[in-house]
Coordinates of C-alpha atoms and ligand atoms in Angstrom, one line a residue:
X21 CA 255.5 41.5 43.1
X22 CA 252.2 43.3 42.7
X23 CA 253.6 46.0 40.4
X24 CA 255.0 43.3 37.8
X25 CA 251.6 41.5 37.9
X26 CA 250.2 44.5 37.0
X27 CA 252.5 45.9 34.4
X28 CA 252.9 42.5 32.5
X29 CA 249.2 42.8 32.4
X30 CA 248.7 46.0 31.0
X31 CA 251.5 44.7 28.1
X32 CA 249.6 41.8 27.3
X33 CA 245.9 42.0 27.8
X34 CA 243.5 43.7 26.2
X35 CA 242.8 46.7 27.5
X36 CA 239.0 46.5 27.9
X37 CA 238.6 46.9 31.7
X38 CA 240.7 49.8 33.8
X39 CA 241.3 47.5 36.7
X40 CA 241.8 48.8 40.2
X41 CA 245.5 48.3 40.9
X42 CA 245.4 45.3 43.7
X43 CA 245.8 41.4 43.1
X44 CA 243.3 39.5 44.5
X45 CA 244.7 36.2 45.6
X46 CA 242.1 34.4 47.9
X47 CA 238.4 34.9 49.2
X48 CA 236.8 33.7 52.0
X49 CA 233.1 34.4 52.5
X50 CA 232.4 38.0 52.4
X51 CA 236.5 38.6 52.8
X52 CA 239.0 39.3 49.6
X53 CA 243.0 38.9 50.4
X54 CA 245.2 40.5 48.1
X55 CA 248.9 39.8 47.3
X56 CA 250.3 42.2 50.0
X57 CA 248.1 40.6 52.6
X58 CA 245.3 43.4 53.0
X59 CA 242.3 42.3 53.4
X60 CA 239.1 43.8 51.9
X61 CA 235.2 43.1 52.8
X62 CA 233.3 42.5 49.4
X63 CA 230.3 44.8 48.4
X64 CA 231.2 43.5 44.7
X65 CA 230.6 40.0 44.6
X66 CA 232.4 39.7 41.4
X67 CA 229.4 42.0 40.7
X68 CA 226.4 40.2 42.0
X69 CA 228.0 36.8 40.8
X70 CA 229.3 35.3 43.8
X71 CA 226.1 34.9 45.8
X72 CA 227.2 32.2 48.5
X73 CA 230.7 34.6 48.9
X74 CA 233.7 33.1 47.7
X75 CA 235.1 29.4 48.2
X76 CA 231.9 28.3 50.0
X77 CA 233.0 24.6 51.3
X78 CA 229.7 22.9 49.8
X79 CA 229.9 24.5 46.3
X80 CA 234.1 23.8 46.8
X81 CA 232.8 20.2 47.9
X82 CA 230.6 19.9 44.5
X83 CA 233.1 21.1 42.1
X84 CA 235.7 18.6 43.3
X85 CA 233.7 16.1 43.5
X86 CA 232.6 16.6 39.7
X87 CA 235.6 17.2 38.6
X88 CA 236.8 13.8 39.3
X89 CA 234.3 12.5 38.1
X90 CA 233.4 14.0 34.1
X91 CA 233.8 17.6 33.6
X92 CA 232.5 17.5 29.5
X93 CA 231.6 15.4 27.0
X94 CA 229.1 18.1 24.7
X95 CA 225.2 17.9 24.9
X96 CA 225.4 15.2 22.0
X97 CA 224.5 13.0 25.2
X98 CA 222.7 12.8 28.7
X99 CA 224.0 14.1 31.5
X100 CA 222.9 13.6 34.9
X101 CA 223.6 17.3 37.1
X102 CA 222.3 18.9 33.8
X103 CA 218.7 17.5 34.2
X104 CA 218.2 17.4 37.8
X105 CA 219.5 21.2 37.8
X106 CA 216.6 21.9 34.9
X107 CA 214.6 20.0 36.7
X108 CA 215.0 22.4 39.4
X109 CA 214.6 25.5 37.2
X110 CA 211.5 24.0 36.3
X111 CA 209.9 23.0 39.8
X112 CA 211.2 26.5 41.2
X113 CA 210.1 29.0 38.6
X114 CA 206.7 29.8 36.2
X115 CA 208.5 28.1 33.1
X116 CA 209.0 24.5 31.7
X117 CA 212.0 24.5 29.4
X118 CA 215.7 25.1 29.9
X119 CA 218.1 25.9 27.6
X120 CA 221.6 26.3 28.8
X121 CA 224.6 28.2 28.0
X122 CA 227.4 30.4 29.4
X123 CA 226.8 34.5 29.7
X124 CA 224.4 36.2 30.4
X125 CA 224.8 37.6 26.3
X126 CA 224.3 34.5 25.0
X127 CA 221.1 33.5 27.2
X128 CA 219.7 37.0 25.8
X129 CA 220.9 35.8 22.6
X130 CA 218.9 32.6 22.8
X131 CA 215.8 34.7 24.2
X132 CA 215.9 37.1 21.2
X133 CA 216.7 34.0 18.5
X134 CA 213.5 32.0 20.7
X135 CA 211.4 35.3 20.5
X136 CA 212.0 35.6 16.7
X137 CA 211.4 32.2 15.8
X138 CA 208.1 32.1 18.0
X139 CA 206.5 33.8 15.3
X140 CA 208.1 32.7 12.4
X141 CA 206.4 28.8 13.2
X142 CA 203.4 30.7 13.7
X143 CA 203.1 32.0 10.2
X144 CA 203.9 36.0 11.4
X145 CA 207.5 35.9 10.0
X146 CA 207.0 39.9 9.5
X147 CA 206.6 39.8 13.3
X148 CA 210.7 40.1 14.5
X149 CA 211.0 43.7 16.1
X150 CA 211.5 43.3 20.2
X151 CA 211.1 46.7 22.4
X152 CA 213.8 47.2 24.9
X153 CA 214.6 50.4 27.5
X154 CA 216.3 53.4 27.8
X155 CA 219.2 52.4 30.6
X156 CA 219.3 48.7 29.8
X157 CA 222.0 46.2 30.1
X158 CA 221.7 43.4 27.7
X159 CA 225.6 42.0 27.2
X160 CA 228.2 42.7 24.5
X161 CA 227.9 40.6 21.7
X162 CA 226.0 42.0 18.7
X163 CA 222.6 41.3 19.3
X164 CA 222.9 42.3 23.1
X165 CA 224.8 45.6 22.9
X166 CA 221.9 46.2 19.6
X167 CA 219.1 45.4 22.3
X168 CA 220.8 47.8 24.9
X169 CA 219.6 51.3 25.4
X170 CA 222.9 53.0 26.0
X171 CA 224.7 54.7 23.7
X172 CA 228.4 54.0 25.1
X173 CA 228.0 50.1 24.9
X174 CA 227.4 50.2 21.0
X175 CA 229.7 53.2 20.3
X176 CA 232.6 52.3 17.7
X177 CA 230.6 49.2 16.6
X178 CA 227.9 50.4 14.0
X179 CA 225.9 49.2 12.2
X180 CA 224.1 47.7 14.4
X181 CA 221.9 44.6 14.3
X182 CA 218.3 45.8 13.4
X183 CA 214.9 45.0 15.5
X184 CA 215.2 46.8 18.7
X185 CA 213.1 49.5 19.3
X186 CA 214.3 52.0 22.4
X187 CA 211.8 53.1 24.6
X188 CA 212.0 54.8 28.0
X189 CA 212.1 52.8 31.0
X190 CA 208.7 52.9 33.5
X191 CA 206.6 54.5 30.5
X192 CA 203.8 51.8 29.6
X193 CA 202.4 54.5 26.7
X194 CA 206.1 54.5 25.2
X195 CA 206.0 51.1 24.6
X196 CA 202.2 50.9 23.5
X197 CA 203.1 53.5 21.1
X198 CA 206.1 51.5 20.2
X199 CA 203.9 48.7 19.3
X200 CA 203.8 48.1 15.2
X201 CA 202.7 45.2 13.5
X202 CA 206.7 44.1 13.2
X203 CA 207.2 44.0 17.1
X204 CA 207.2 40.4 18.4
X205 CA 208.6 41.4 22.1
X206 CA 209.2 43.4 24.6
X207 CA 212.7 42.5 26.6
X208 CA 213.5 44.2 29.8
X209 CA 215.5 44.1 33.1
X210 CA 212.9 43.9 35.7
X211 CA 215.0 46.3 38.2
X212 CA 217.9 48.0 35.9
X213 CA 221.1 47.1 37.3
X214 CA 223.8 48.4 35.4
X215 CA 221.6 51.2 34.1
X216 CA 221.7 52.5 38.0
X217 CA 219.3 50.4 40.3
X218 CA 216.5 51.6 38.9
X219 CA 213.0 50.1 40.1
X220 CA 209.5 49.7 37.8
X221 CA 207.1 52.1 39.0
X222 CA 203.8 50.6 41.1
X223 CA 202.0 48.4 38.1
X224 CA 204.1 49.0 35.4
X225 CA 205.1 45.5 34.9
X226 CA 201.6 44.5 35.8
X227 CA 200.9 46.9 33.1
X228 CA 203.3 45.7 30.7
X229 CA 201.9 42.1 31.0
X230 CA 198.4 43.1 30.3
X231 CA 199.4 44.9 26.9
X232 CA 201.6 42.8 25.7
X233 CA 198.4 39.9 26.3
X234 CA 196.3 42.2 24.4
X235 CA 198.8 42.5 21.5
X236 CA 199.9 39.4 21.6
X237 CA 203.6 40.0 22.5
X238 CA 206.3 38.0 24.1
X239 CA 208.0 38.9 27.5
X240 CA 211.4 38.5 27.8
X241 CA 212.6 39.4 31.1
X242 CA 216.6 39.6 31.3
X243 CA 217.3 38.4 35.5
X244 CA 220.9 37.7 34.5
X245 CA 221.5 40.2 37.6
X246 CA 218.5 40.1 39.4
X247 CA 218.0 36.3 39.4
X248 CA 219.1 33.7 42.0
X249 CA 218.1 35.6 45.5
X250 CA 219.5 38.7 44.5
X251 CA 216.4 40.8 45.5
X252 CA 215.3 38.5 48.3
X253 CA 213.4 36.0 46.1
X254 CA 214.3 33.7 43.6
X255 CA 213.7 35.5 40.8
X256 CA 212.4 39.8 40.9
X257 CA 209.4 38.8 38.7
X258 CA 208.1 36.9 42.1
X259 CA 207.5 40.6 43.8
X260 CA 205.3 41.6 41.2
X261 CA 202.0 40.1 39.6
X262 CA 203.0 38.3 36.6
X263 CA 205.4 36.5 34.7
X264 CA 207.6 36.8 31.8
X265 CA 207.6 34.5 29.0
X266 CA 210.9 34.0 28.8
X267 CA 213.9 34.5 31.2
X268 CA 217.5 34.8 31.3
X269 CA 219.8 34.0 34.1
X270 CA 223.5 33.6 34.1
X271 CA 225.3 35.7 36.8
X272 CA 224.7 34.0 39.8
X273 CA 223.6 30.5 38.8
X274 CA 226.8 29.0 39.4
X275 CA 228.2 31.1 42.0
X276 CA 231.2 32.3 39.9
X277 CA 231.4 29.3 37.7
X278 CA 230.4 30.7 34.0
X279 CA 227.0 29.7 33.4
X280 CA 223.7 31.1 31.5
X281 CA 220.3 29.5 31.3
X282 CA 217.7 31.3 28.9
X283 CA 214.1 29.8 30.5
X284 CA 210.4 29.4 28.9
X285 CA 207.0 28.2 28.8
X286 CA 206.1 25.1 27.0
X287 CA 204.1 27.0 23.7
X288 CA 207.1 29.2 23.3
X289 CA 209.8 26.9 24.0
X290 CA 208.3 24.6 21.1
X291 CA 210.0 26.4 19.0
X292 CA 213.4 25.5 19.4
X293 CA 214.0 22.0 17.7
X294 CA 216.7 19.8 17.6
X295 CA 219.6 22.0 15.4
X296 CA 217.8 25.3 15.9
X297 CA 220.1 26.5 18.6
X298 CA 223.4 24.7 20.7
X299 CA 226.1 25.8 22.7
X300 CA 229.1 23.3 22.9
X301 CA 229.9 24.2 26.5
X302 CA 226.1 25.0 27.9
X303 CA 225.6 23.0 31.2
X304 CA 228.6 21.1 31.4
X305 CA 228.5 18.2 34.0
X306 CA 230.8 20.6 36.1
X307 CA 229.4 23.7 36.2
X308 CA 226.0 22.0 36.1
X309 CA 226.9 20.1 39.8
X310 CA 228.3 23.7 40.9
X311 CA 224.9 25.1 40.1
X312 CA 222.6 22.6 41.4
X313 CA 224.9 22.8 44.8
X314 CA 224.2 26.3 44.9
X315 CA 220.3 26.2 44.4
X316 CA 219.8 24.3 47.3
X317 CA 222.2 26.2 49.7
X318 CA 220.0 28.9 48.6
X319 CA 217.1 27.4 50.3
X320 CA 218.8 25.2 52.8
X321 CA 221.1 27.5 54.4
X322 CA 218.1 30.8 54.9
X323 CA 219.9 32.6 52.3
X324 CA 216.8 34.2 50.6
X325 CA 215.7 35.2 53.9
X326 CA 218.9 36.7 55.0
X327 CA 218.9 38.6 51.7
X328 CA 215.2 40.4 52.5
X329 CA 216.1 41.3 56.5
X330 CA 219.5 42.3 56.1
X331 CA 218.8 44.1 52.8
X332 CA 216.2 45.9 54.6
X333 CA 218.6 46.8 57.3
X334 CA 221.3 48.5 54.6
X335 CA 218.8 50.2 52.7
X336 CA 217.5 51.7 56.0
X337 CA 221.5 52.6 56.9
X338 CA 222.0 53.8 54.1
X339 CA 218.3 56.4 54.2
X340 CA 220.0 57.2 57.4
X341 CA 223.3 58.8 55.5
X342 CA 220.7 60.4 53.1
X343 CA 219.6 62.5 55.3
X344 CA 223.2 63.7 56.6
X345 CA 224.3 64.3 53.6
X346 CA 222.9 66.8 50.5
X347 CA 224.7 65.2 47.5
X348 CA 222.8 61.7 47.9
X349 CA 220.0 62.0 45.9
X350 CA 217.9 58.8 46.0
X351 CA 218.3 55.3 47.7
X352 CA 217.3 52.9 45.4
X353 CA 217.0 48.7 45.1
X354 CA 215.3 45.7 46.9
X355 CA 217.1 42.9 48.3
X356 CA 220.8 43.1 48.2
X357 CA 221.0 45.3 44.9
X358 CA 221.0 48.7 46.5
X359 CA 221.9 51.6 44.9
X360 CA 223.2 55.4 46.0
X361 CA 222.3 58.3 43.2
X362 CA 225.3 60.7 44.0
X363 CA 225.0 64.0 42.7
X364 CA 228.8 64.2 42.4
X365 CA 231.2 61.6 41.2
X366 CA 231.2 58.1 42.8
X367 CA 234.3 56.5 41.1
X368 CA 236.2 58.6 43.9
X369 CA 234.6 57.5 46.9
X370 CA 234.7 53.2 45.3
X371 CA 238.7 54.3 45.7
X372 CA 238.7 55.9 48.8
X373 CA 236.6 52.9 50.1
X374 CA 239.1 50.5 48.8
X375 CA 242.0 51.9 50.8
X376 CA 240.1 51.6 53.9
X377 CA 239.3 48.1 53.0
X378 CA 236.0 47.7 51.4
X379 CA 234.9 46.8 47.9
X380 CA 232.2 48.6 46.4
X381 CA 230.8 49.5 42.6
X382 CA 229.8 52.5 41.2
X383 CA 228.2 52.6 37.7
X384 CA 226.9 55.1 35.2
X385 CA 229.5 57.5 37.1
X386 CA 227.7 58.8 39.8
X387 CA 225.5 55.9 41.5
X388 CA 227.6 53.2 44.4
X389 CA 225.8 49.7 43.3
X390 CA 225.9 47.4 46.5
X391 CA 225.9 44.0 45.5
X392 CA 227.5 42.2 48.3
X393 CA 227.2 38.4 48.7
X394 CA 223.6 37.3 50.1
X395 CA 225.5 36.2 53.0
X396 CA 226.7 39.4 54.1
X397 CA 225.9 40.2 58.1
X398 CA 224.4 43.2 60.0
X399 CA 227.7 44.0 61.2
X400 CA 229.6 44.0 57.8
X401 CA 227.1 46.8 56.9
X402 CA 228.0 48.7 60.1
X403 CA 231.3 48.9 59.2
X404 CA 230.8 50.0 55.4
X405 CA 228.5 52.6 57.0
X406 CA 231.2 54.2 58.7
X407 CA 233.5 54.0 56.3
X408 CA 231.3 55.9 53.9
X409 CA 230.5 58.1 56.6
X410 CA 233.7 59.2 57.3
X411 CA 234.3 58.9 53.3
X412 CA 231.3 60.9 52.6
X413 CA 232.5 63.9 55.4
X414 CA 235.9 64.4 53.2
X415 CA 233.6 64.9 50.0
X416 CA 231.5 67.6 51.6
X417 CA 234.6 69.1 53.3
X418 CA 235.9 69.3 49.7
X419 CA 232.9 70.4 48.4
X420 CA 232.4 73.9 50.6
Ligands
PLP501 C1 225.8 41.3 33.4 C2 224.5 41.4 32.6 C3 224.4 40.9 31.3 C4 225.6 40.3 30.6 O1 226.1 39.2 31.2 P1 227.5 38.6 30.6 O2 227.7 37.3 31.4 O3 228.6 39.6 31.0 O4 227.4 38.4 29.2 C5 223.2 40.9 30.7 N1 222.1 41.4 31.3 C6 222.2 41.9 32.6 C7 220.9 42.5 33.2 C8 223.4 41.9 33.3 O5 223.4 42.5 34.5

């Protein structure tokens, strides 16, 4: 059964993604079932999407509800779980405006489009250049992969859009050196997630926001990953001393449902006007109610404050099997994005997890991304601990 799933798959879809060869069938919490029955404890969360785990009975609850009720009808019209989830936003975060959509590309699309147009109303249409990092993750459409700063995302699909200028990651003088009378923002993940869990430095964003008043410049930052609890607040810019100018969620927001919201204070947000930027599907009455269900489980239920303690606890487990072991080179992360910097490969050790029954992520090669549902227990850890334990003692016998 499993193998003609797969093989009729590999005739028929694209082959963008090399999937791991099990059929996930049914979720449960922090559990995955796949079509032989095995049973798998997720450290994925559809990669930091499913926040409440999977098939939560409230958000279940909410869908179903909605569904009966109107699903679509465009944003020609008023809808009611569209506002009272902007209204939410709003209330719950520094800006004032929501614009909604359904990626986390095309809410970095609307940020970039907002960003350029910011200045064009403001008589500075020379003024469209936007800094971005070294190790960014931005999305895959043309303006995202243009804005990211790594080179295997835009491979194949020169030229490129122009206006992004790449500059190191934690290096405030790279970007004031970047600076030129073209650039009109600076766009950045506040903690790099695909680019490896990688943290500001003490005051760089601080930093940031103080030059970028100085010069004038926008800041966009993209919390499509580290948004909705994911760090142990709302949103990452909360643990530092500022705020953006603009933000983009999508990810999490609906807890699986697709959904992007690009965010913004009132002077900047001015400057999208009725026809200047629309998304048939953005906030649709259904994924809207799925969204707005999950906001308030995130405060209702402790979730946020489960995401701090028991994020602590991991990241303290997982210092522990730094020390045990040579080829772990740094802990990294905050919250429940928590990242190991291997110096040997990590695609290995996501598969020999896997056949012991746990889902994990590794990206750029060599660094295990944890990104397990904000629900995830102090005894779920325990287990993954000694699983990489014992995963981590084969890779070390190997390696003598
Ligand atoms: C996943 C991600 C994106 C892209 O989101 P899609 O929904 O896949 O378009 C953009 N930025 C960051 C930081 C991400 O983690």
């Amino acid at each position: 059964m499993t193998n003609d799933f797969m093989e009729t798959a590999d005739r028929v879809m694209a082959a963008t993604y090399n999937r791991f060869p099990i059929v996930l069938t049914r979720g449960d919490g922090c559990t995955l079932y796949d079509a032989k029955g095995r049973t798998y404890t997720d450290f994925v969360a559809g990669i930091a999407v499913c926040n409440l785990g999977h098939a939560h009975p409230r958000v279940a609850e909410a869908v179903a509800d909605q569904a009966r009720r109107l699903v679509h009808v465009s944003n020609l019209y008023y809808t009611m779980p569209q506002i009272a989830l902007a209204e939410w936003l709003v209330e719950h975060s520094f800006a004032d405006r929501v614009f909604f959509c359904n990626s986390g590309a095309e809410a970095n699309e609307a940020a970039i489009k907002l960003a350029r147009k910011y200045f064009k109303d403001r008589g500075a249409p020379e003024r469209f250049r936007i800094i971005t990092m070294e190790g960014s993750f931005h999305g895959r459409t043309m303006a995202t992969l243009s804005a990211t700063g790594q080179a295997k995302i835009k491979k194949g699909f020169e030229p490129l859009l122009d206006g992004f200028d790449i500059v190191p990651f934690n290096d405030l003088e790279a970007i004031r050196s970047a600076i030129t009378g073209e650039t009109c923002a600076v766009m950045l993940e506040p903690i790099q997630g695909e680019g490896g869990v990688r943290c500001p430095a003490p005051g760089y964003l601080e930093g940031l926001r103080k030059l970028c008043d100085e010069e004038g410049l926008l800041i966009v930052f993209d919390e499509v990953q580290t948004g909705m609890g994911r760090t142990g607040k709302l949103f990452a810019y909360e643990h530092f001393g500022m705020v953006p100018d603009i933000m983009t969620l999508a990810k999490a927001l609906a807890n699986g449902l697709p959904m992007g919201a690009m965010l913004a204070k009132e002077e900047v947000a001015a400057s999208f006007t009725p026809g200047s930027h629309a998304s048939t599907f953005g906030g649709t009455p259904l994924v809207s109610a799925a969204a707005l269900r999950v906001v308030k489980i995130l405060l209702e239920e402790g979730v946020l404050r489960n995401c701090e303690k028991v994020g602590q606890y991991f990241k303290d487990r997982l210092l522990e099997l730094k020390s045990k072991y040579s080829f772990i080179q740094e802990v990294r992360g905050k919250g429940l994005l928590l990242g190991l910097d291997l110096s040997c490969d990590g695609v290995s050790i996501v598969k020999a997890c896997m056949e012991r029954g746990f889902l994990i992520n590794c990206t750029q090669e060599h660094i295990l991304r944890f990104i397990p549902p904000l629900i995830i227990q102090e005894a779920q850890i325990d287990s993954l601990i000694v699983c990489l334990d014992n995963v981590f003692e084969e890779t070390a016998g190997k390696r003598l």
